[in-house]
Amino acid sequence: MISAFFIFNQKGEVLISRLYRTDFKRSIADVFRIQVVSNPDVRSPLITLGSTSFFHVRVNNLYVVAVTKTNANAALVFEFCYRFINICKSYFGKMDEESIKNNFVVVYELVDEINDFGYPQNSEIDTLKTYITTESVVSATQAPEVSSRITAQATGATSWRRSGDDVKYKKNEAFVDVVEVVNWMGSAKGTTLRADVDGHIQMRAYLSGTPECKFGLNDKLVIDRGAVGTSGPSSGLADRGGGDAVELDDCQFHQCVRLNDFDADRSISFIPPDGEFELMRYRATSNIKLPLKVIPTVTEIGTTKVSYDITLKTTFSPKLSATNVVVRIPTPLNTTDVDVGILGTGKAKYVPAENVIVWKIARLQGGQECSLSAMAQLTSTTTRQVWARPPIDVDFQVLMFTASGLIVRFLKVFEKSNYHSIKWVRYLTKANGGYQVRF
Amino acid sequence: MSQPGQDAKFFQRGKIEEFRAELLAAETKDKKFVKRKTVLKKIVANITMGMDMSPLFPDVVQCLGTPLLEIKKMVYLFLVSYGRSKPDQIHLVIPNFLQDCNDRNPLIRALAIRTMSYIPIPVVTEALSDNLRHALKDRDPYVRKTAAICVAKLYSADPRKAERGGFVELLRDLMLDSNATVVANAVAALSEIGDRQDGVIFKLNLATANKLLAAIPESSEWGQIYILDSLLRYVPERHTDAEMMAERIIVQLQHGNSAVILTTIKALLYLMNYMENRQLIDYICKKMGPPLVTLLSSGPEVQYVALRNILLIIQRRPTVLKNDVRVFFCKYNDPIYIKLAKLEIMYRLARAENAKEVLAELQEYASEVDLDFVRKAVRSIGRLAIKVEAAADDCIQALLDLIETKVTYVVQEAVIVIKDIFRRYPGKYEGIIPNLCENLDALDEPEAKASMVWILGQYANIIDNADELLDDLCYTFLEESTEVQLALLTAVVKLFVYKSKVDKAKELVHKVLKWTTEEADNPDLRDRGFMYWRMLAINPTVAGEIVLSEKPPITTDSDRMDRGALDQLLLHTGTLGSIYHKNPETFIRNAAGKALKDSPALNAHSRAVLIPLARTQLPSMGPIVVAGPGPTEPQAQSSPVAPLPPAKTDVDTSALPTQSSQLISPTQDDVANDQDETEEDDEPPHSRQASNLDPYSNLDNAFGGYLADEPRPMASRQHDDDDDLLF
């Protein structure tokens, strides 16, 4: 298990150092600094020297580092680092050198609470916030009853939520955000090499008491359902969603969702944490609706010029629009200058430092089309290195659109006081560095 | 939070005397203890920066009287940092600890035992023992779950004392606690103890395993991991036991935490060794695929862990992800370690049906920037040609196109793989030799050069100017690396065998033999030179038959791990060992090895290839200095059984009161026919011919070279003492 936990800044200075075990001294931090922080060519998030292994996750120029001398569960260690980062973000609003230094005493309290002897312990933010705070607590005044409630929650079956009476809202509301990151790799010929959707369902629940929620989607799970074991898996598809049902390849849920219920009848039932959390993640690969089409024509004219003709087309309804469209078109490393012309909307310019033409379009209506043409001038070079032709990358957002076709069918909230609750659903599809076309 | 912290200013180096004075000043007129808090923060910041604050011990301890939790926690942090080094002063705080152990507030009680157990020196553990015993039965679950981990700490400080104190039994009882968090921590502590070479053996019987499973839905995600992990300590005696257990845990594959998923997969893979129901096995394989793919949407670090594990899983269970090669195509901005891991999986999943797609991707990668990645992409094209015969033509064409680019490292890599392709498909592609010969000058790496030389020698009969080319290459003979020299030596002998009438060949072979026997320093080279010389002198015809004998065919078998090793490695799914594809005991000192345990339910094939666990120590390495009071090296015990101290409590859970005996004598089940075979044996086993007359056979191991580039722990090559970092 984890023996030591550190946070380093970019210079390799230690911001937090917690040794959970006696098999290391603090000077082990120097080894990490030499091996990773000051090494310009780190090619793994994990290095092992002798029996000692260093795991690191980078965030905003910080290194979150766990060290171990055992055959640790690597997935657990990295998940723990991720969780720690999330907790910091939730506590301090952000995770960077400044916020860690400004709150280092709380950070120490946290690393002591969420990990004991290298074993991750309760790390539910909502619960942690009930007893680890940035305010001073006078120990004598804290009533044992209050503490007992905290401990019951920290170790209980719903450790992610404070007990019923502690959560009160005037207006009971729940916001559901379906966020889909669509990945696409198009070939130079215009065919799709791969297209898939990573979906996240974020929920912000501001609901009083202990609400019991039921959540429904228009999914049809392609994973075979049916009796397991002696009777063998049945081959039928559980098509519950009707004609417009979407196929999800896989889905994964927040700790609060009852997996046994899901396994039994595909129902998603849970008692939500208070506030924001990620309810589920899913993946879809069939019938992906690509919101944007990119048609590139790139020609190398001799060795001195490259001409570009890039057309963007939206495929969704005219009522919707794509915003913050950014197209990054790579140019050869020996480009001296680029002439860019645009047909339609947006602004484009050549960014020499990154060797790309950046084309920004603030808003592109559904059904619209626009194009860019450019000519890059090249200097002659002595090296024979061919141009690697990195793919063209497109980033964008489309509100109220899901590339998978997923729709939230219902969200029911049951609470013993029987209050009325308001639910909001939003959909967003975006590309996040994974919407690319080769040319 | 109410107000953001403003403590960055405390990250300034301070002097001990100053802090001491400030603490003293804070004893008076310290409203709301602001002054004390400030000094303590400065001290903690200095500890963080690596300054030695231990001289302040008596002064800091004084602050324990302050009724402020924040201050208490800082002082405790100080104690955890320096308590061990102050055995003569620690008694000052013991009364405070004891008081806290009996506080009405459960959080304080837990804090006290947690802190005490972090200071593993006799004075403290002595004081802790009684309180810990109470804490393990505390009415508050939070205290109990903290106490469970404290036992692990106590055990690591002094195993025998913890055993004498009866703590292991107390821990065992906690596994039946009503609170799932307590159960999970007890399991974690017992597992840690059980993994120690000198620890109590921890195994589960069916009834306890089932009890633990029942705690999973109420456990935190981490607790679920500890419990799922412990299932490998249960050895199913009947197929149905394994099958039912698998059905119960399979829902955890839907969990959002990647470590829960991978640990579930580990448990499933383990249980599958004891199953009989073919349908269920297929079903589980099918269910494992999607969550594994989903892990590729996590952060890059978790993706990496997943990919390295997938590589193992698909070798053992080829139906998993069989049709999913596309998800492993590299994204342009994937970190390099992910790209390299994906490349390997793409190769594994390549078959005749998807070879075209895979090849197109590989060609794409061959034009990327990262040198290492490009080389491996090129090499993968060659491996693909060798693996999938139907794709060989296209692969060769792709390689020729790449050679056209004249990028030196691409050309060299291509030459290396083409040599293997020639051997895999004799008489089919020799026509491309002229294309290769054009690039002779580009080759500057030994492996590539040696490959080219091999080609020239082997096919000297069809290369008209082979003599000239080899002569050119021999100009620098004495400066070449041994690998190339050996290659050249054999090549000129082959040339001579083919063209013994040609003067140039005669001259050349004479020249090279003279060099190798008279001027070479390398004994291998010299010996081989003498050997050829005598062979040629005694009977040139027989020499020719030997040198140009038929070579054993190349297959892709050699890069496949054998089943027994895989079975063993998969017991470490998700851990460091699974990333390096090494059993942990081979690279981590004192790590616990694992092996499948035989039982009537174990399928026959798994049993046949089972690699029993030898409790070997790492290669002995003289005196070992272990920093701190860490675990002591067990005396070298050569017996294969676990080194058990004589009066050892065996936490076999059958001793637990709640369950009836579960050992059902195996009846008809014990004839375990292994239907697994069909699934994993998609290639027939190939016994390697030992009689390799071709002196180049050792150079043919292009795959071996490839695998050697895999991520691996940086082993101590020169000095064994480096094995552990002593800091």
CSV table of N, CA and C in Angstrom, one decimal, chain A residues 22-23 25, chain B residues 84 625-631 727:
chain,number,residue,atom,x,y,z
A,22,THR,N,7.0,3.7,8.0
A,22,THR,CA,8.4,4.0,8.4
A,22,THR,C,9.4,3.5,7.4
A,23,ASP,N,8.9,2.9,6.3
A,23,ASP,CA,9.9,2.3,5.3
A,23,ASP,C,10.6,3.4,4.5
A,25,LYS,N,12.2,7.6,4.4
A,25,LYS,CA,12.4,8.9,5.1
A,25,LYS,C,12.0,9.9,4.1
B,84,ARG,N,9.2,9.1,16.8
B,84,ARG,CA,10.1,8.0,16.8
B,84,ARG,C,11.5,8.3,17.2
B,625,VAL,N,21.0,-3.5,4.4
B,625,VAL,CA,20.7,-2.5,5.4
B,625,VAL,C,19.3,-2.1,5.2
B,626,VAL,N,18.4,-2.2,6.1
B,626,VAL,CA,17.1,-1.8,6.0
B,626,VAL,C,16.9,-0.5,6.8
B,627,ALA,N,16.5,0.5,6.2
B,627,ALA,CA,16.3,1.8,6.9
B,627,ALA,C,15.2,1.6,7.9
B,628,GLY,N,15.4,2.1,9.1
B,628,GLY,CA,14.3,2.1,10.1
B,628,GLY,C,14.1,0.7,10.6
B,629,PRO,N,13.1,0.6,11.5
B,629,PRO,CA,12.8,-0.7,12.1
B,629,PRO,C,11.9,-1.5,11.3
B,630,GLY,N,12.2,-1.5,10.0
B,630,GLY,CA,11.3,-2.2,9.1
B,630,GLY,C,11.3,-3.7,9.4
B,631,PRO,N,10.7,-4.5,8.5
B,631,PRO,CA,10.6,-5.9,8.7
B,631,PRO,C,12.0,-6.5,8.7
B,727,PHE,N,17.2,5.6,1.9
B,727,PHE,CA,17.2,7.1,2.2
B,727,PHE,C,16.6,7.3,3.5
